[in-house]
mmCIF file of C-alpha atoms in Angstrom:
data_model
loop_
_atom_site.group_PDB
_atom_site.id
_atom_site.type_symbol
_atom_site.label_atom_id
_atom_site.label_comp_id
_atom_site.label_asym_id
_atom_site.label_seq_id
_atom_site.Cartn_x
_atom_site.Cartn_y
_atom_site.Cartn_z
ATOM 1 C CA GLY A 43 155.486 123.788 16.418
ATOM 2 C CA GLN A 44 155.019 127.275 17.730
ATOM 3 C CA SER A 45 155.061 128.209 21.388
ATOM 4 C CA LEU A 46 155.693 131.142 23.677
ATOM 5 C CA GLU A 47 156.841 130.648 27.258
ATOM 6 C CA GLN A 48 156.238 133.090 30.112
ATOM 7 C CA PRO A 49 156.487 132.839 33.910
ATOM 8 C CA SER A 50 153.077 132.023 35.343
ATOM 9 C CA GLU A 51 153.211 134.519 38.226
ATOM 10 C CA VAL A 52 155.204 137.588 39.232
ATOM 11 C CA THR A 53 154.816 139.670 42.397
ATOM 12 C CA ALA A 54 156.125 143.219 42.783
ATOM 13 C CA VAL A 55 155.802 146.232 45.058
ATOM 14 C CA GLU A 56 153.901 149.399 44.226
ATOM 15 C CA GLY A 57 156.225 152.010 42.746
ATOM 16 C CA ALA A 58 158.842 149.440 41.724
ATOM 17 C CA ILE A 59 159.899 148.104 38.303
ATOM 18 C CA VAL A 60 159.087 144.629 37.012
ATOM 19 C CA GLN A 61 160.162 142.701 33.927
ATOM 20 C CA ILE A 62 158.078 139.938 32.366
ATOM 21 C CA ASN A 63 160.027 137.672 30.033
ATOM 22 C CA CYS A 64 158.859 135.770 26.990
ATOM 23 C CA THR A 65 160.793 133.207 24.990
ATOM 24 C CA TYR A 66 159.416 131.848 21.785
ATOM 25 C CA GLN A 67 159.744 129.117 19.204
ATOM 26 C CA THR A 68 157.932 129.991 16.009
ATOM 27 C CA SER A 69 158.594 129.615 12.327
ATOM 28 C CA GLY A 70 158.341 132.628 10.072
ATOM 29 C CA PHE A 71 158.207 134.913 13.074
ATOM 30 C CA TYR A 72 157.167 138.469 12.291
ATOM 31 C CA GLY A 73 157.035 140.223 15.636
ATOM 32 C CA LEU A 74 156.073 140.145 19.289
ATOM 33 C CA SER A 75 153.056 141.842 20.847
ATOM 34 C CA TRP A 76 152.058 142.350 24.460
ATOM 35 C CA TYR A 77 148.544 142.448 25.877
ATOM 36 C CA GLN A 78 147.126 143.221 29.315
ATOM 37 C CA GLN A 79 144.017 141.504 30.631
ATOM 38 C CA HIS A 80 142.269 142.340 33.895
ATOM 39 C CA ASP A 81 140.120 139.677 35.528
ATOM 40 C CA GLY A 82 136.806 139.457 33.716
ATOM 41 C CA GLY A 83 137.977 141.799 30.964
ATOM 42 C CA ALA A 84 139.223 141.523 27.405
ATOM 43 C CA PRO A 85 142.885 141.672 26.384
ATOM 44 C CA THR A 86 144.095 145.200 25.654
ATOM 45 C CA PHE A 87 146.980 145.879 23.277
ATOM 46 C CA LEU A 88 150.079 147.346 24.949
ATOM 47 C CA SER A 89 152.940 147.255 22.452
ATOM 48 C CA TYR A 90 154.459 145.577 19.403
ATOM 49 C CA ASN A 91 158.083 144.936 18.435
ATOM 50 C CA ALA A 92 158.764 144.161 14.797
ATOM 51 C CA LEU A 93 162.481 144.924 15.045
ATOM 52 C CA ASP A 94 165.129 144.227 17.659
ATOM 53 C CA GLY A 95 165.401 146.788 20.388
ATOM 54 C CA LEU A 96 163.326 148.713 22.869
ATOM 55 C CA GLU A 97 159.926 150.307 22.306
ATOM 56 C CA GLU A 98 158.741 152.738 24.961
ATOM 57 C CA THR A 99 155.156 153.774 25.625
ATOM 58 C CA GLY A 100 154.809 155.758 28.821
ATOM 59 C CA ARG A 101 155.450 153.555 31.856
ATOM 60 C CA PHE A 102 155.579 150.438 29.672
ATOM 61 C CA SER A 103 158.502 149.354 27.487
ATOM 62 C CA SER A 104 158.952 146.234 25.396
ATOM 63 C CA PHE A 105 162.138 144.657 24.108
ATOM 64 C CA LEU A 106 162.836 142.087 21.398
ATOM 65 C CA SER A 107 165.941 140.116 20.472
ATOM 66 C CA ARG A 108 165.318 137.940 17.422
ATOM 67 C CA SER A 109 168.717 136.261 17.661
ATOM 68 C CA ASP A 110 167.846 135.083 21.187
ATOM 69 C CA SER A 111 164.131 134.409 20.426
ATOM 70 C CA TYR A 112 163.406 136.476 23.493
ATOM 71 C CA GLY A 113 161.474 139.513 24.520
ATOM 72 C CA TYR A 114 160.308 141.220 27.658
ATOM 73 C CA LEU A 115 157.800 143.736 28.924
ATOM 74 C CA LEU A 116 159.064 146.282 31.425
ATOM 75 C CA LEU A 117 156.615 148.076 33.708
ATOM 76 C CA GLN A 118 157.878 151.064 35.679
ATOM 77 C CA GLU A 119 156.395 153.022 38.582
ATOM 78 C CA LEU A 120 154.015 150.168 39.283
ATOM 79 C CA GLN A 121 150.502 151.066 40.325
ATOM 80 C CA MET A 122 147.901 148.830 41.962
ATOM 81 C CA LYS A 123 145.826 149.014 38.768
ATOM 82 C CA ASP A 124 148.655 147.231 36.932
ATOM 83 C CA SER A 125 147.647 144.012 38.683
ATOM 84 C CA ALA A 126 146.510 141.893 35.750
ATOM 85 C CA SER A 127 147.584 139.092 33.445
ATOM 86 C CA TYR A 128 150.074 139.932 30.724
ATOM 87 C CA PHE A 129 150.377 137.941 27.503
ATOM 88 C CA CYS A 130 153.036 137.934 24.860
ATOM 89 C CA ALA A 131 151.843 136.995 21.382
ATOM 90 C CA GLY A 132 153.786 136.068 18.282
ATOM 91 C CA GLU A 133 152.685 136.656 14.722
ATOM 92 C CA GLY A 134 153.930 133.887 12.471
ATOM 93 C CA SER A 135 153.479 132.921 8.887
ATOM 94 C CA SER A 136 151.894 129.508 9.543
ATOM 95 C CA ALA A 137 148.181 128.787 9.482
ATOM 96 C CA SER A 138 147.997 129.641 13.183
ATOM 97 C CA LYS A 139 148.774 133.269 12.631
ATOM 98 C CA ILE A 140 148.732 134.600 16.161
ATOM 99 C CA ILE A 141 150.000 132.491 19.063
ATOM 100 C CA PHE A 142 149.575 133.694 22.636
ATOM 101 C CA GLY A 143 151.666 132.685 25.606
ATOM 102 C CA SER A 144 149.857 131.250 28.615
ATOM 103 C CA GLY A 145 150.138 134.554 30.439
ATOM 104 C CA THR A 146 151.884 135.997 33.478
ATOM 105 C CA ARG A 147 149.754 137.015 36.418
ATOM 106 C CA LEU A 148 151.232 140.160 37.972
ATOM 107 C CA SER A 149 150.314 140.899 41.583
ATOM 108 C CA ILE A 150 151.208 144.280 43.081
ATOM 109 C CA ARG A 151 151.721 144.669 46.829
ATOM 110 C CA PRO A 152 151.373 148.043 48.605
ATOM 111 C CA GLU B 166 134.664 155.555 16.844
ATOM 112 C CA THR B 167 132.827 152.403 17.945
ATOM 113 C CA GLY B 168 134.893 149.655 19.531
ATOM 114 C CA VAL B 169 134.549 145.905 19.034
ATOM 115 C CA THR B 170 131.270 144.526 20.323
ATOM 116 C CA GLN B 171 130.156 140.953 20.860
ATOM 117 C CA SER B 172 126.840 139.285 21.568
ATOM 118 C CA PRO B 173 125.598 137.675 23.640
ATOM 119 C CA THR B 174 127.674 138.315 26.758
ATOM 120 C CA HIS B 175 126.746 135.019 28.361
ATOM 121 C CA LEU B 176 125.248 131.839 26.974
ATOM 122 C CA ILE B 177 124.348 128.456 28.409
ATOM 123 C CA LYS B 178 123.910 125.469 26.108
ATOM 124 C CA THR B 179 123.724 121.720 26.495
ATOM 125 C CA ARG B 180 126.019 119.158 24.961
ATOM 126 C CA GLY B 181 125.226 118.431 21.317
ATOM 127 C CA GLN B 182 123.580 121.779 20.632
ATOM 128 C CA GLN B 183 124.781 124.411 18.177
ATOM 129 C CA VAL B 184 125.684 128.006 18.961
ATOM 130 C CA THR B 185 126.283 131.205 16.984
ATOM 131 C CA LEU B 186 128.321 134.043 18.449
ATOM 132 C CA ARG B 187 128.466 137.481 16.865
ATOM 133 C CA CYS B 188 131.055 140.211 16.588
ATOM 134 C CA SER B 189 131.036 143.734 15.191
ATOM 135 C CA SER B 190 134.464 145.006 14.213
ATOM 136 C CA GLN B 191 135.881 148.388 15.032
ATOM 137 C CA SER B 192 135.185 150.951 12.335
ATOM 138 C CA GLY B 193 137.672 150.693 9.443
ATOM 139 C CA HIS B 194 138.915 147.236 10.422
ATOM 140 C CA ASN B 195 138.596 144.558 7.714
ATOM 141 C CA THR B 196 140.265 141.691 9.567
ATOM 142 C CA VAL B 197 138.686 139.743 12.400
ATOM 143 C CA SER B 198 140.154 136.920 14.451
ATOM 144 C CA TRP B 199 138.367 134.587 16.851
ATOM 145 C CA TYR B 200 139.914 133.106 19.978
ATOM 146 C CA GLN B 201 138.922 130.622 22.648
ATOM 147 C CA GLN B 202 140.179 131.370 26.146
ATOM 148 C CA ALA B 203 139.858 128.784 28.891
ATOM 149 C CA LEU B 204 140.125 129.925 32.494
ATOM 150 C CA GLY B 205 143.708 130.732 33.426
ATOM 151 C CA GLN B 206 144.998 130.237 29.881
ATOM 152 C CA GLY B 207 145.995 132.469 27.020
ATOM 153 C CA PRO B 208 143.684 132.995 24.056
ATOM 154 C CA GLN B 209 143.853 130.147 21.535
ATOM 155 C CA PHE B 210 143.594 131.192 17.888
ATOM 156 C CA ILE B 211 140.575 129.665 16.130
ATOM 157 C CA PHE B 212 140.638 131.422 12.748
ATOM 158 C CA GLN B 213 140.948 134.762 11.024
ATOM 159 C CA TYR B 214 138.815 136.344 8.321
ATOM 160 C CA TYR B 215 139.962 138.986 5.882
ATOM 161 C CA ARG B 216 137.545 140.510 3.384
ATOM 162 C CA GLU B 217 135.008 137.724 3.942
ATOM 163 C CA GLU B 218 137.535 134.905 3.332
ATOM 164 C CA GLU B 219 139.141 132.624 5.919
ATOM 165 C CA ASN B 220 142.747 133.726 6.157
ATOM 166 C CA GLY B 221 144.265 131.274 8.607
ATOM 167 C CA ARG B 222 143.069 128.640 11.012
ATOM 168 C CA GLY B 223 144.289 127.269 14.301
ATOM 169 C CA ASN B 224 144.087 123.716 15.609
ATOM 170 C CA PHE B 225 140.307 123.511 15.936
ATOM 171 C CA PRO B 226 137.998 120.873 14.404
ATOM 172 C CA PRO B 227 135.693 121.635 11.459
ATOM 173 C CA ARG B 228 132.678 121.951 13.764
ATOM 174 C CA PHE B 229 134.095 125.415 14.485
ATOM 175 C CA SER B 230 133.188 127.555 11.493
ATOM 176 C CA GLY B 231 132.863 131.222 10.747
ATOM 177 C CA LEU B 232 131.583 133.911 8.473
ATOM 178 C CA GLN B 233 132.514 137.491 7.772
ATOM 179 C CA PHE B 234 129.983 139.827 6.195
ATOM 180 C CA PRO B 235 130.483 142.746 3.761
ATOM 181 C CA ASN B 236 130.274 145.199 6.677
ATOM 182 C CA TYR B 237 133.115 143.181 8.310
ATOM 183 C CA SER B 238 130.955 141.902 11.146
ATOM 184 C CA SER B 239 131.521 138.241 11.873
ATOM 185 C CA GLU B 240 130.011 135.073 13.283
ATOM 186 C CA LEU B 241 131.503 132.062 15.001
ATOM 187 C CA ASN B 242 129.445 128.883 14.769
ATOM 188 C CA VAL B 243 130.099 125.812 16.854
ATOM 189 C CA ASN B 244 128.214 122.590 16.132
ATOM 190 C CA ALA B 245 127.812 119.505 18.309
ATOM 191 C CA LEU B 246 128.880 121.319 21.458
ATOM 192 C CA GLU B 247 131.094 119.460 23.902
ATOM 193 C CA LEU B 248 131.683 120.157 27.588
ATOM 194 C CA ASP B 249 135.257 121.286 26.806
ATOM 195 C CA ASP B 250 133.885 124.043 24.582
ATOM 196 C CA SER B 251 133.000 125.965 27.739
ATOM 197 C CA ALA B 252 135.211 129.049 27.584
ATOM 198 C CA LEU B 253 135.371 132.764 26.887
ATOM 199 C CA TYR B 254 135.182 133.417 23.152
ATOM 200 C CA LEU B 255 136.898 136.582 22.032
ATOM 201 C CA CYS B 256 136.878 138.297 18.712
ATOM 202 C CA ALA B 257 139.491 140.864 17.766
ATOM 203 C CA SER B 258 139.599 143.216 14.817
ATOM 204 C CA SER B 259 142.579 144.861 13.203
ATOM 205 C CA ALA B 260 143.112 147.501 10.564
ATOM 206 C CA PRO B 261 144.461 146.601 7.113
ATOM 207 C CA GLY B 262 148.083 145.428 7.365
ATOM 208 C CA THR B 263 148.215 145.639 11.153
ATOM 209 C CA SER B 264 147.174 142.207 12.437
ATOM 210 C CA ASP B 265 149.895 142.565 15.040
ATOM 211 C CA THR B 266 147.714 145.167 16.776
ATOM 212 C CA GLN B 267 144.353 143.696 17.629
ATOM 213 C CA TYR B 268 141.409 145.262 19.394
ATOM 214 C CA PHE B 269 139.432 142.773 21.408
ATOM 215 C CA GLY B 270 135.750 142.706 22.168
ATOM 216 C CA PRO B 271 134.486 141.966 25.683
ATOM 217 C CA GLY B 272 133.912 138.311 24.842
ATOM 218 C CA THR B 273 131.072 135.809 25.115
ATOM 219 C CA ARG B 274 131.155 133.454 28.077
ATOM 220 C CA LEU B 275 129.846 130.079 26.850
ATOM 221 C CA THR B 276 128.905 127.373 29.327
ATOM 222 C CA VAL B 277 128.107 123.897 28.017
ATOM 223 C CA LEU B 278 126.233 121.621 30.412
#
């Protein structure tokens, strides 16, 4: 089967750095995406890693290691507006093309 | 550029009824995926349509069906509604060859009583 595992909750302090991990088990894995979802809102695309290594987009970076079936999202200079749920998603070659993790709820403290 | 839109925003149905949810893709996007998201969970993939053909399906029963139209708008139909079908239904569109980057609509909140 295919699955992606994330911590359910993470708490961090405003201005700090936080890392949200994602481990996956998928067949025919193509890449790992990250989405942000605020309460009551729709998921918003953050980043995509097709190859091993680090992708940087402003305050957000994402990392993938295919050999370890592992990735993470790194958020720097945390702001209160970053409080949201973060999902990793894997694109596989099976009938279930896009599999989402269960999400990590990030809470930011002043 | 118009984003992804969905209608209606909220819907209340009773068990056994049928429902149709609608989605308009972002301009230039020919692929649309539908997801079911229960409270506190990640989106669960229902199916994907590409150029009006189903292009992948998740672990959902046949009473979940869909259509994609020539203008790439889409419908999700659910027959014989069950209480567990209560959820947020999201559609997401993506440009050709970029299904890894999806743009989500605001969703339809379905409540089945």
